[in-house]
């Protein structure tokens, strides 16, 4: 008996949120539960309080201007208010200092594997516009052209994948001081030159070359018009390409920070999002080991680092309520990890080696925690046979 050959293909998505909302999320993301977030860029050189160093400097924050003028050189910011004598030193002058001379991607990947994390998300580009990979749209403002003279993103991606982990990239939509972005803002977004000439080509090039399994968008904009995900950021246009044509169309997931309105494969909510109750949609809590900063902060002391128990509680409570935990660390500009970061991660991994059955591949149970004992959380196995109660008392 003859049979006709039938070819199955994935559904095609139109460049509209109404169409994209029907995309089925790849199952791997629901199963992994725990990922590592990495904020690393030019801001790692001053490593002073926040990865928003440049923005705080340009805004005239006294603590930042005075620190910069005293330690590095004259910023030129509000000289009548912050008088400074000596050589000039702009934020761009930090770029040659971002050498990553001690960066060992194999060591990073080994630590991440031992932590029990199953996916890694690296900053490909933060709001400063600096790219951790060679980018034609960011000439002389990327890690290949200046500083390290290395493809930091490519190096880490290879090492992470060699450990069997999923690799993804954070990518800021906006660039604070890119002239095209500033002009679009000045034009009330009647122009989209930055999106057309910088953002979309960069994203497509990055996806095509590096095959990320997570696209973690952020930074939808400063002005009201730049929060428009459709008219300004053209997010549905990019995501329809990502899901229809890109080399990762079957495995990639994208988050929900594309402006408004938005539909993502999962919700990221706000920073350190902790609902504490079951949500009927997939979500992710991005959380920090250092209490205040996402990039490495030299001003924080030991008391500013969350304990291993606190971090595990965040993981368990997130998983119990249908979320993942994306736990952030900020490497130093020389490419090393603070030993406290490593210690926390390795201790989490030791716990997961014993208790991982209650985390990986689990589903929320009918109850999330005990009413009289809020620090006891529950998960269940997918087949419903097992229920796990987890406490850190």
PDB file of C-alpha atoms in Angstrom, residues 87-387:
ATOM      1  CA  UNK A  87      43.195  65.950  32.766  1.00  0.00           C
ATOM      2  CA  UNK A  88      39.772  65.160  31.352  1.00  0.00           C
ATOM      3  CA  UNK A  89      38.390  61.640  31.694  1.00  0.00           C
ATOM      4  CA  UNK A  90      35.118  60.728  30.025  1.00  0.00           C
ATOM      5  CA  UNK A  91      33.048  57.575  30.469  1.00  0.00           C
ATOM      6  CA  UNK A  92      34.330  56.355  27.100  1.00  0.00           C
ATOM      7  CA  UNK A  93      37.840  56.377  28.563  1.00  0.00           C
ATOM      8  CA  UNK A  94      36.842  53.396  30.718  1.00  0.00           C
ATOM      9  CA  UNK A  95      36.493  51.180  27.630  1.00  0.00           C
ATOM     10  CA  UNK A  96      40.247  50.523  27.106  1.00  0.00           C
ATOM     11  CA  UNK A  97      40.402  49.562  30.810  1.00  0.00           C
ATOM     12  CA  UNK A  98      37.802  46.818  30.360  1.00  0.00           C
ATOM     13  CA  UNK A  99      40.504  44.282  29.503  1.00  0.00           C
ATOM     14  CA  UNK A 100      39.088  41.064  31.010  1.00  0.00           C
ATOM     15  CA  UNK A 101      42.711  39.939  31.165  1.00  0.00           C
ATOM     16  CA  UNK A 102      41.968  37.161  33.678  1.00  0.00           C
ATOM     17  CA  UNK A 103      38.731  35.986  32.059  1.00  0.00           C
ATOM     18  CA  UNK A 104      38.546  32.195  31.951  1.00  0.00           C
ATOM     19  CA  UNK A 105      35.212  31.226  30.392  1.00  0.00           C
ATOM     20  CA  UNK A 106      35.787  27.548  31.157  1.00  0.00           C
ATOM     21  CA  UNK A 107      36.099  28.330  34.850  1.00  0.00           C
ATOM     22  CA  UNK A 108      32.930  30.429  34.828  1.00  0.00           C
ATOM     23  CA  UNK A 109      31.033  27.650  33.074  1.00  0.00           C
ATOM     24  CA  UNK A 110      32.350  25.084  35.523  1.00  0.00           C
ATOM     25  CA  UNK A 111      31.111  27.170  38.480  1.00  0.00           C
ATOM     26  CA  UNK A 112      27.717  27.635  36.838  1.00  0.00           C
ATOM     27  CA  UNK A 113      27.414  23.898  36.176  1.00  0.00           C
ATOM     28  CA  UNK A 114      28.322  23.072  39.781  1.00  0.00           C
ATOM     29  CA  UNK A 115      25.781  25.613  41.058  1.00  0.00           C
ATOM     30  CA  UNK A 116      22.979  23.486  39.656  1.00  0.00           C
ATOM     31  CA  UNK A 117      21.912  26.177  37.210  1.00  0.00           C
ATOM     32  CA  UNK A 118      20.650  24.944  33.852  1.00  0.00           C
ATOM     33  CA  UNK A 119      20.801  28.143  31.790  1.00  0.00           C
ATOM     34  CA  UNK A 120      22.938  31.275  31.596  1.00  0.00           C
ATOM     35  CA  UNK A 121      21.997  34.775  30.425  1.00  0.00           C
ATOM     36  CA  UNK A 122      24.858  37.193  29.692  1.00  0.00           C
ATOM     37  CA  UNK A 123      24.574  40.899  28.981  1.00  0.00           C
ATOM     38  CA  UNK A 124      25.292  41.214  25.288  1.00  0.00           C
ATOM     39  CA  UNK A 125      24.587  44.959  25.589  1.00  0.00           C
ATOM     40  CA  UNK A 126      23.399  47.105  28.493  1.00  0.00           C
ATOM     41  CA  UNK A 127      21.904  50.612  28.328  1.00  0.00           C
ATOM     42  CA  UNK A 128      25.383  52.105  27.809  1.00  0.00           C
ATOM     43  CA  UNK A 129      25.375  50.568  24.327  1.00  0.00           C
ATOM     44  CA  UNK A 130      28.629  48.640  24.777  1.00  0.00           C
ATOM     45  CA  UNK A 131      28.558  45.199  23.139  1.00  0.00           C
ATOM     46  CA  UNK A 132      30.403  42.177  24.520  1.00  0.00           C
ATOM     47  CA  UNK A 133      30.792  40.857  20.986  1.00  0.00           C
ATOM     48  CA  UNK A 134      31.944  42.348  17.669  1.00  0.00           C
ATOM     49  CA  UNK A 135      29.122  44.451  16.254  1.00  0.00           C
ATOM     50  CA  UNK A 136      29.134  46.382  13.005  1.00  0.00           C
ATOM     51  CA  UNK A 137      26.562  48.769  14.482  1.00  0.00           C
ATOM     52  CA  UNK A 138      28.810  49.540  17.474  1.00  0.00           C
ATOM     53  CA  UNK A 139      32.150  50.312  15.901  1.00  0.00           C
ATOM     54  CA  UNK A 140      34.850  51.023  18.504  1.00  0.00           C
ATOM     55  CA  UNK A 141      32.322  50.409  21.287  1.00  0.00           C
ATOM     56  CA  UNK A 142      32.580  46.652  21.644  1.00  0.00           C
ATOM     57  CA  UNK A 143      34.873  44.130  23.302  1.00  0.00           C
ATOM     58  CA  UNK A 144      36.588  43.100  20.082  1.00  0.00           C
ATOM     59  CA  UNK A 145      37.573  46.596  18.982  1.00  0.00           C
ATOM     60  CA  UNK A 146      38.544  48.005  22.389  1.00  0.00           C
ATOM     61  CA  UNK A 147      39.784  46.773  25.762  1.00  0.00           C
ATOM     62  CA  UNK A 148      39.789  42.984  25.892  1.00  0.00           C
ATOM     63  CA  UNK A 149      39.964  42.583  22.099  1.00  0.00           C
ATOM     64  CA  UNK A 150      38.013  39.365  22.553  1.00  0.00           C
ATOM     65  CA  UNK A 151      34.598  38.086  21.646  1.00  0.00           C
ATOM     66  CA  UNK A 152      33.538  37.738  25.275  1.00  0.00           C
ATOM     67  CA  UNK A 153      30.037  36.586  24.420  1.00  0.00           C
ATOM     68  CA  UNK A 154      31.256  34.007  21.931  1.00  0.00           C
ATOM     69  CA  UNK A 155      33.919  32.701  24.312  1.00  0.00           C
ATOM     70  CA  UNK A 156      31.496  32.212  27.195  1.00  0.00           C
ATOM     71  CA  UNK A 157      28.799  30.723  24.976  1.00  0.00           C
ATOM     72  CA  UNK A 158      31.160  27.980  23.812  1.00  0.00           C
ATOM     73  CA  UNK A 159      32.206  27.124  27.359  1.00  0.00           C
ATOM     74  CA  UNK A 160      28.660  27.146  28.736  1.00  0.00           C
ATOM     75  CA  UNK A 161      27.392  24.867  25.991  1.00  0.00           C
ATOM     76  CA  UNK A 162      30.325  22.518  26.541  1.00  0.00           C
ATOM     77  CA  UNK A 163      28.927  22.030  30.056  1.00  0.00           C
ATOM     78  CA  UNK A 164      25.523  21.098  28.635  1.00  0.00           C
ATOM     79  CA  UNK A 165      23.807  24.321  29.729  1.00  0.00           C
ATOM     80  CA  UNK A 166      21.429  26.538  27.761  1.00  0.00           C
ATOM     81  CA  UNK A 167      22.836  29.935  26.722  1.00  0.00           C
ATOM     82  CA  UNK A 168      20.947  33.196  26.335  1.00  0.00           C
ATOM     83  CA  UNK A 169      21.557  36.925  26.071  1.00  0.00           C
ATOM     84  CA  UNK A 170      20.265  40.010  27.800  1.00  0.00           C
ATOM     85  CA  UNK A 171      19.974  42.844  25.275  1.00  0.00           C
ATOM     86  CA  UNK A 172      19.016  46.404  26.138  1.00  0.00           C
ATOM     87  CA  UNK A 173      16.638  47.944  23.640  1.00  0.00           C
ATOM     88  CA  UNK A 174      17.649  51.534  24.329  1.00  0.00           C
ATOM     89  CA  UNK A 175      21.113  53.083  24.353  1.00  0.00           C
ATOM     90  CA  UNK A 176      21.115  56.155  26.572  1.00  0.00           C
ATOM     91  CA  UNK A 177      23.385  58.376  24.531  1.00  0.00           C
ATOM     92  CA  UNK A 178      23.294  56.951  21.024  1.00  0.00           C
ATOM     93  CA  UNK A 179      22.665  60.009  18.792  1.00  0.00           C
ATOM     94  CA  UNK A 180      20.058  58.151  16.724  1.00  0.00           C
ATOM     95  CA  UNK A 181      18.145  57.130  19.842  1.00  0.00           C
ATOM     96  CA  UNK A 182      18.330  60.654  21.225  1.00  0.00           C
ATOM     97  CA  UNK A 183      17.059  62.048  17.903  1.00  0.00           C
ATOM     98  CA  UNK A 184      14.148  59.605  17.819  1.00  0.00           C
ATOM     99  CA  UNK A 185      13.233  60.773  21.313  1.00  0.00           C
ATOM    100  CA  UNK A 186      13.486  64.398  20.244  1.00  0.00           C
ATOM    101  CA  UNK A 187      11.208  63.602  17.285  1.00  0.00           C
ATOM    102  CA  UNK A 188       8.630  62.062  19.645  1.00  0.00           C
ATOM    103  CA  UNK A 189       9.302  58.751  17.877  1.00  0.00           C
ATOM    104  CA  UNK A 190       7.997  59.972  14.532  1.00  0.00           C
ATOM    105  CA  UNK A 191      11.329  58.566  13.364  1.00  0.00           C
ATOM    106  CA  UNK A 192      12.627  55.081  14.194  1.00  0.00           C
ATOM    107  CA  UNK A 193      16.181  55.429  12.908  1.00  0.00           C
ATOM    108  CA  UNK A 194      17.765  53.855  15.960  1.00  0.00           C
ATOM    109  CA  UNK A 195      15.523  50.795  15.786  1.00  0.00           C
ATOM    110  CA  UNK A 196      15.908  50.371  12.031  1.00  0.00           C
ATOM    111  CA  UNK A 197      19.635  51.062  11.744  1.00  0.00           C
ATOM    112  CA  UNK A 198      21.011  49.813  15.071  1.00  0.00           C
ATOM    113  CA  UNK A 199      18.739  47.660  17.228  1.00  0.00           C
ATOM    114  CA  UNK A 200      17.105  45.272  14.744  1.00  0.00           C
ATOM    115  CA  UNK A 201      20.261  44.630  12.671  1.00  0.00           C
ATOM    116  CA  UNK A 202      22.239  43.995  15.858  1.00  0.00           C
ATOM    117  CA  UNK A 203      19.659  41.575  17.265  1.00  0.00           C
ATOM    118  CA  UNK A 204      19.343  39.620  14.021  1.00  0.00           C
ATOM    119  CA  UNK A 205      23.114  39.426  13.610  1.00  0.00           C
ATOM    120  CA  UNK A 206      23.541  38.241  17.202  1.00  0.00           C
ATOM    121  CA  UNK A 207      20.864  35.555  16.845  1.00  0.00           C
ATOM    122  CA  UNK A 208      22.193  34.343  13.500  1.00  0.00           C
ATOM    123  CA  UNK A 209      25.797  34.104  14.685  1.00  0.00           C
ATOM    124  CA  UNK A 210      25.431  32.877  18.271  1.00  0.00           C
ATOM    125  CA  UNK A 211      22.137  30.937  18.362  1.00  0.00           C
ATOM    126  CA  UNK A 212      20.819  32.036  21.779  1.00  0.00           C
ATOM    127  CA  UNK A 213      18.121  30.021  23.509  1.00  0.00           C
ATOM    128  CA  UNK A 214      16.946  33.042  25.523  1.00  0.00           C
ATOM    129  CA  UNK A 215      16.447  36.616  24.327  1.00  0.00           C
ATOM    130  CA  UNK A 216      16.126  38.769  27.435  1.00  0.00           C
ATOM    131  CA  UNK A 217      14.968  42.231  26.360  1.00  0.00           C
ATOM    132  CA  UNK A 218      15.073  45.230  28.713  1.00  0.00           C
ATOM    133  CA  UNK A 219      15.093  49.017  28.735  1.00  0.00           C
ATOM    134  CA  UNK A 220      12.039  49.943  26.706  1.00  0.00           C
ATOM    135  CA  UNK A 221      12.747  53.639  26.955  1.00  0.00           C
ATOM    136  CA  UNK A 222      12.779  56.975  28.716  1.00  0.00           C
ATOM    137  CA  UNK A 223      10.050  58.836  26.853  1.00  0.00           C
ATOM    138  CA  UNK A 224       6.416  57.766  26.685  1.00  0.00           C
ATOM    139  CA  UNK A 225       6.585  57.042  22.975  1.00  0.00           C
ATOM    140  CA  UNK A 226       9.578  54.727  23.419  1.00  0.00           C
ATOM    141  CA  UNK A 227       7.484  52.415  25.551  1.00  0.00           C
ATOM    142  CA  UNK A 228       5.440  51.541  22.456  1.00  0.00           C
ATOM    143  CA  UNK A 229       6.435  47.992  21.588  1.00  0.00           C
ATOM    144  CA  UNK A 230       4.763  48.096  18.177  1.00  0.00           C
ATOM    145  CA  UNK A 231       5.183  51.555  16.664  1.00  0.00           C
ATOM    146  CA  UNK A 232       8.639  52.288  18.017  1.00  0.00           C
ATOM    147  CA  UNK A 233      10.466  49.088  18.988  1.00  0.00           C
ATOM    148  CA  UNK A 234       8.794  46.964  16.295  1.00  0.00           C
ATOM    149  CA  UNK A 235       9.017  44.025  18.686  1.00  0.00           C
ATOM    150  CA  UNK A 236       6.348  41.913  16.938  1.00  0.00           C
ATOM    151  CA  UNK A 237       8.292  42.325  13.708  1.00  0.00           C
ATOM    152  CA  UNK A 238      11.480  41.006  15.297  1.00  0.00           C
ATOM    153  CA  UNK A 239       9.778  38.195  17.214  1.00  0.00           C
ATOM    154  CA  UNK A 240       7.884  36.965  14.167  1.00  0.00           C
ATOM    155  CA  UNK A 241      11.261  36.677  12.411  1.00  0.00           C
ATOM    156  CA  UNK A 242      12.730  34.969  15.487  1.00  0.00           C
ATOM    157  CA  UNK A 243       9.933  32.367  15.620  1.00  0.00           C
ATOM    158  CA  UNK A 244       9.499  31.883  11.865  1.00  0.00           C
ATOM    159  CA  UNK A 245      12.897  32.198  10.225  1.00  0.00           C
ATOM    160  CA  UNK A 246      15.768  32.357  12.705  1.00  0.00           C
ATOM    161  CA  UNK A 247      18.110  29.393  13.289  1.00  0.00           C
ATOM    162  CA  UNK A 248      16.735  29.054  16.846  1.00  0.00           C
ATOM    163  CA  UNK A 249      13.026  29.280  15.996  1.00  0.00           C
ATOM    164  CA  UNK A 250      12.181  25.934  17.631  1.00  0.00           C
ATOM    165  CA  UNK A 251      14.131  26.336  20.889  1.00  0.00           C
ATOM    166  CA  UNK A 252      14.371  30.039  21.750  1.00  0.00           C
ATOM    167  CA  UNK A 253      12.301  31.800  24.415  1.00  0.00           C
ATOM    168  CA  UNK A 254      11.834  35.554  24.741  1.00  0.00           C
ATOM    169  CA  UNK A 255      10.893  37.456  27.866  1.00  0.00           C
ATOM    170  CA  UNK A 256       8.255  40.152  28.258  1.00  0.00           C
ATOM    171  CA  UNK A 257      10.200  43.433  28.537  1.00  0.00           C
ATOM    172  CA  UNK A 258       9.536  44.788  25.057  1.00  0.00           C
ATOM    173  CA  UNK A 259       7.466  47.809  26.044  1.00  0.00           C
ATOM    174  CA  UNK A 260       3.696  48.023  26.023  1.00  0.00           C
ATOM    175  CA  UNK A 261       1.623  46.163  24.945  1.00  0.00           C
ATOM    176  CA  UNK A 262       3.570  42.933  25.075  1.00  0.00           C
ATOM    177  CA  UNK A 263       3.273  39.180  24.905  1.00  0.00           C
ATOM    178  CA  UNK A 264       6.341  37.115  25.767  1.00  0.00           C
ATOM    179  CA  UNK A 265       7.040  33.416  26.150  1.00  0.00           C
ATOM    180  CA  UNK A 266       7.180  34.168  29.873  1.00  0.00           C
ATOM    181  CA  UNK A 267       6.856  37.159  32.181  1.00  0.00           C
ATOM    182  CA  UNK A 268       9.781  38.790  33.940  1.00  0.00           C
ATOM    183  CA  UNK A 269       7.802  41.352  35.936  1.00  0.00           C
ATOM    184  CA  UNK A 270       9.934  43.880  37.795  1.00  0.00           C
ATOM    185  CA  UNK A 271      13.421  43.404  39.188  1.00  0.00           C
ATOM    186  CA  UNK A 272      13.472  40.957  42.118  1.00  0.00           C
ATOM    187  CA  UNK A 273       9.865  40.041  41.384  1.00  0.00           C
ATOM    188  CA  UNK A 274       8.569  37.857  44.224  1.00  0.00           C
ATOM    189  CA  UNK A 275       4.791  37.261  44.073  1.00  0.00           C
ATOM    190  CA  UNK A 276       4.670  34.775  46.951  1.00  0.00           C
ATOM    191  CA  UNK A 277       1.574  33.112  45.490  1.00  0.00           C
ATOM    192  CA  UNK A 278       0.739  30.848  42.574  1.00  0.00           C
ATOM    193  CA  UNK A 279       0.496  32.600  39.213  1.00  0.00           C
ATOM    194  CA  UNK A 280      -1.303  30.901  36.351  1.00  0.00           C
ATOM    195  CA  UNK A 281       1.351  31.890  33.825  1.00  0.00           C
ATOM    196  CA  UNK A 282       5.061  31.161  33.535  1.00  0.00           C
ATOM    197  CA  UNK A 283       7.266  33.800  35.113  1.00  0.00           C
ATOM    198  CA  UNK A 284      10.833  34.401  36.162  1.00  0.00           C
ATOM    199  CA  UNK A 285      12.342  36.215  39.114  1.00  0.00           C
ATOM    200  CA  UNK A 286      15.585  37.990  38.285  1.00  0.00           C
ATOM    201  CA  UNK A 287      17.392  38.419  41.582  1.00  0.00           C
ATOM    202  CA  UNK A 288      20.798  39.582  42.806  1.00  0.00           C
ATOM    203  CA  UNK A 289      23.387  38.023  45.110  1.00  0.00           C
ATOM    204  CA  UNK A 290      24.630  41.509  45.978  1.00  0.00           C
ATOM    205  CA  UNK A 291      21.666  43.211  47.576  1.00  0.00           C
ATOM    206  CA  UNK A 292      21.622  46.443  45.592  1.00  0.00           C
ATOM    207  CA  UNK A 293      23.611  46.375  42.348  1.00  0.00           C
ATOM    208  CA  UNK A 294      23.437  44.189  39.257  1.00  0.00           C
ATOM    209  CA  UNK A 295      26.920  45.064  38.055  1.00  0.00           C
ATOM    210  CA  UNK A 296      29.803  44.427  40.445  1.00  0.00           C
ATOM    211  CA  UNK A 297      29.820  47.027  43.230  1.00  0.00           C
ATOM    212  CA  UNK A 298      33.032  47.589  45.162  1.00  0.00           C
ATOM    213  CA  UNK A 299      31.243  49.732  47.742  1.00  0.00           C
ATOM    214  CA  UNK A 300      29.114  46.886  49.127  1.00  0.00           C
ATOM    215  CA  UNK A 301      30.444  44.979  52.148  1.00  0.00           C
ATOM    216  CA  UNK A 302      29.891  41.407  53.269  1.00  0.00           C
ATOM    217  CA  UNK A 303      26.533  42.259  54.814  1.00  0.00           C
ATOM    218  CA  UNK A 304      25.299  43.282  51.359  1.00  0.00           C
ATOM    219  CA  UNK A 305      25.614  39.741  50.025  1.00  0.00           C
ATOM    220  CA  UNK A 306      22.576  37.528  50.489  1.00  0.00           C
ATOM    221  CA  UNK A 307      23.206  34.297  52.340  1.00  0.00           C
ATOM    222  CA  UNK A 308      22.949  30.920  50.663  1.00  0.00           C
ATOM    223  CA  UNK A 309      19.805  30.158  52.657  1.00  0.00           C
ATOM    224  CA  UNK A 310      18.184  33.385  51.479  1.00  0.00           C
ATOM    225  CA  UNK A 311      19.028  32.570  47.863  1.00  0.00           C
ATOM    226  CA  UNK A 312      17.742  29.016  48.138  1.00  0.00           C
ATOM    227  CA  UNK A 313      14.534  30.315  49.703  1.00  0.00           C
ATOM    228  CA  UNK A 314      14.096  32.603  46.699  1.00  0.00           C
ATOM    229  CA  UNK A 315      14.618  29.653  44.361  1.00  0.00           C
ATOM    230  CA  UNK A 316      12.214  27.363  46.206  1.00  0.00           C
ATOM    231  CA  UNK A 317       9.464  29.956  46.633  1.00  0.00           C
ATOM    232  CA  UNK A 318       9.738  30.895  42.948  1.00  0.00           C
ATOM    233  CA  UNK A 319       9.493  27.302  41.734  1.00  0.00           C
ATOM    234  CA  UNK A 320       6.601  26.609  44.112  1.00  0.00           C
ATOM    235  CA  UNK A 321       4.668  29.511  42.555  1.00  0.00           C
ATOM    236  CA  UNK A 322       5.305  28.499  38.907  1.00  0.00           C
ATOM    237  CA  UNK A 323       8.443  30.592  38.384  1.00  0.00           C
ATOM    238  CA  UNK A 324      12.121  30.254  37.566  1.00  0.00           C
ATOM    239  CA  UNK A 325      14.963  31.989  39.391  1.00  0.00           C
ATOM    240  CA  UNK A 326      17.520  33.891  37.310  1.00  0.00           C
ATOM    241  CA  UNK A 327      20.231  34.709  39.841  1.00  0.00           C
ATOM    242  CA  UNK A 328      22.550  37.591  39.009  1.00  0.00           C
ATOM    243  CA  UNK A 329      26.213  38.154  39.644  1.00  0.00           C
ATOM    244  CA  UNK A 330      28.499  40.933  38.449  1.00  0.00           C
ATOM    245  CA  UNK A 331      32.018  39.885  37.384  1.00  0.00           C
ATOM    246  CA  UNK A 332      34.945  42.242  37.824  1.00  0.00           C
ATOM    247  CA  UNK A 333      36.456  44.122  34.905  1.00  0.00           C
ATOM    248  CA  UNK A 334      39.489  41.814  34.856  1.00  0.00           C
ATOM    249  CA  UNK A 335      37.211  38.833  34.206  1.00  0.00           C
ATOM    250  CA  UNK A 336      37.311  37.275  37.661  1.00  0.00           C
ATOM    251  CA  UNK A 337      34.387  36.360  39.900  1.00  0.00           C
ATOM    252  CA  UNK A 338      34.296  37.551  43.499  1.00  0.00           C
ATOM    253  CA  UNK A 339      34.944  34.436  45.639  1.00  0.00           C
ATOM    254  CA  UNK A 340      31.742  35.182  47.571  1.00  0.00           C
ATOM    255  CA  UNK A 341      29.758  34.706  44.357  1.00  0.00           C
ATOM    256  CA  UNK A 342      31.473  31.383  43.775  1.00  0.00           C
ATOM    257  CA  UNK A 343      30.885  30.276  47.351  1.00  0.00           C
ATOM    258  CA  UNK A 344      27.171  31.060  47.198  1.00  0.00           C
ATOM    259  CA  UNK A 345      26.746  29.254  43.906  1.00  0.00           C
ATOM    260  CA  UNK A 346      28.689  26.168  44.944  1.00  0.00           C
ATOM    261  CA  UNK A 347      26.707  25.919  48.180  1.00  0.00           C
ATOM    262  CA  UNK A 348      23.465  26.157  46.227  1.00  0.00           C
ATOM    263  CA  UNK A 349      24.733  23.398  43.966  1.00  0.00           C
ATOM    264  CA  UNK A 350      25.526  21.171  46.942  1.00  0.00           C
ATOM    265  CA  UNK A 351      21.940  21.562  48.171  1.00  0.00           C
ATOM    266  CA  UNK A 352      20.516  20.897  44.699  1.00  0.00           C
ATOM    267  CA  UNK A 353      22.615  17.749  44.357  1.00  0.00           C
ATOM    268  CA  UNK A 354      20.585  16.352  47.252  1.00  0.00           C
ATOM    269  CA  UNK A 355      17.218  18.058  46.823  1.00  0.00           C
ATOM    270  CA  UNK A 356      17.074  18.767  43.098  1.00  0.00           C
ATOM    271  CA  UNK A 357      14.292  16.213  42.602  1.00  0.00           C
ATOM    272  CA  UNK A 358      11.952  18.725  44.286  1.00  0.00           C
ATOM    273  CA  UNK A 359      13.033  21.507  41.904  1.00  0.00           C
ATOM    274  CA  UNK A 360      13.867  20.349  38.383  1.00  0.00           C
ATOM    275  CA  UNK A 361      10.944  19.201  36.220  1.00  0.00           C
ATOM    276  CA  UNK A 362       8.560  19.854  39.105  1.00  0.00           C
ATOM    277  CA  UNK A 363       5.165  21.540  38.965  1.00  0.00           C
ATOM    278  CA  UNK A 364       3.290  23.644  41.525  1.00  0.00           C
ATOM    279  CA  UNK A 365       1.224  21.681  44.017  1.00  0.00           C
ATOM    280  CA  UNK A 366      -2.335  22.655  44.974  1.00  0.00           C
ATOM    281  CA  UNK A 367      -0.882  24.535  47.963  1.00  0.00           C
ATOM    282  CA  UNK A 368       2.240  26.663  47.797  1.00  0.00           C
ATOM    283  CA  UNK A 369       3.088  27.081  51.473  1.00  0.00           C
ATOM    284  CA  UNK A 370       1.762  26.530  54.960  1.00  0.00           C
ATOM    285  CA  UNK A 371      -0.429  29.274  56.370  1.00  0.00           C
ATOM    286  CA  UNK A 372       1.090  29.091  59.870  1.00  0.00           C
ATOM    287  CA  UNK A 373       4.621  28.446  58.568  1.00  0.00           C
ATOM    288  CA  UNK A 374       5.336  30.744  55.668  1.00  0.00           C
ATOM    289  CA  UNK A 375       8.852  29.383  55.184  1.00  0.00           C
ATOM    290  CA  UNK A 376       7.643  25.898  54.185  1.00  0.00           C
ATOM    291  CA  UNK A 377       7.043  25.596  50.438  1.00  0.00           C
ATOM    292  CA  UNK A 378       5.639  22.783  48.324  1.00  0.00           C
ATOM    293  CA  UNK A 379       6.239  21.419  44.827  1.00  0.00           C
ATOM    294  CA  UNK A 380       5.039  18.248  43.120  1.00  0.00           C
ATOM    295  CA  UNK A 381       6.272  15.787  40.531  1.00  0.00           C
ATOM    296  CA  UNK A 382       4.754  16.022  37.070  1.00  0.00           C
ATOM    297  CA  UNK A 383       3.013  12.679  37.447  1.00  0.00           C
ATOM    298  CA  UNK A 384       1.395  13.843  40.680  1.00  0.00           C
ATOM    299  CA  UNK A 385       2.783  10.878  42.623  1.00  0.00           C
ATOM    300  CA  UNK A 386       5.168  12.874  44.828  1.00  0.00           C
ATOM    301  CA  UNK A 387       4.741  16.046  46.868  1.00  0.00           C
TER     302      UNK A 387
END
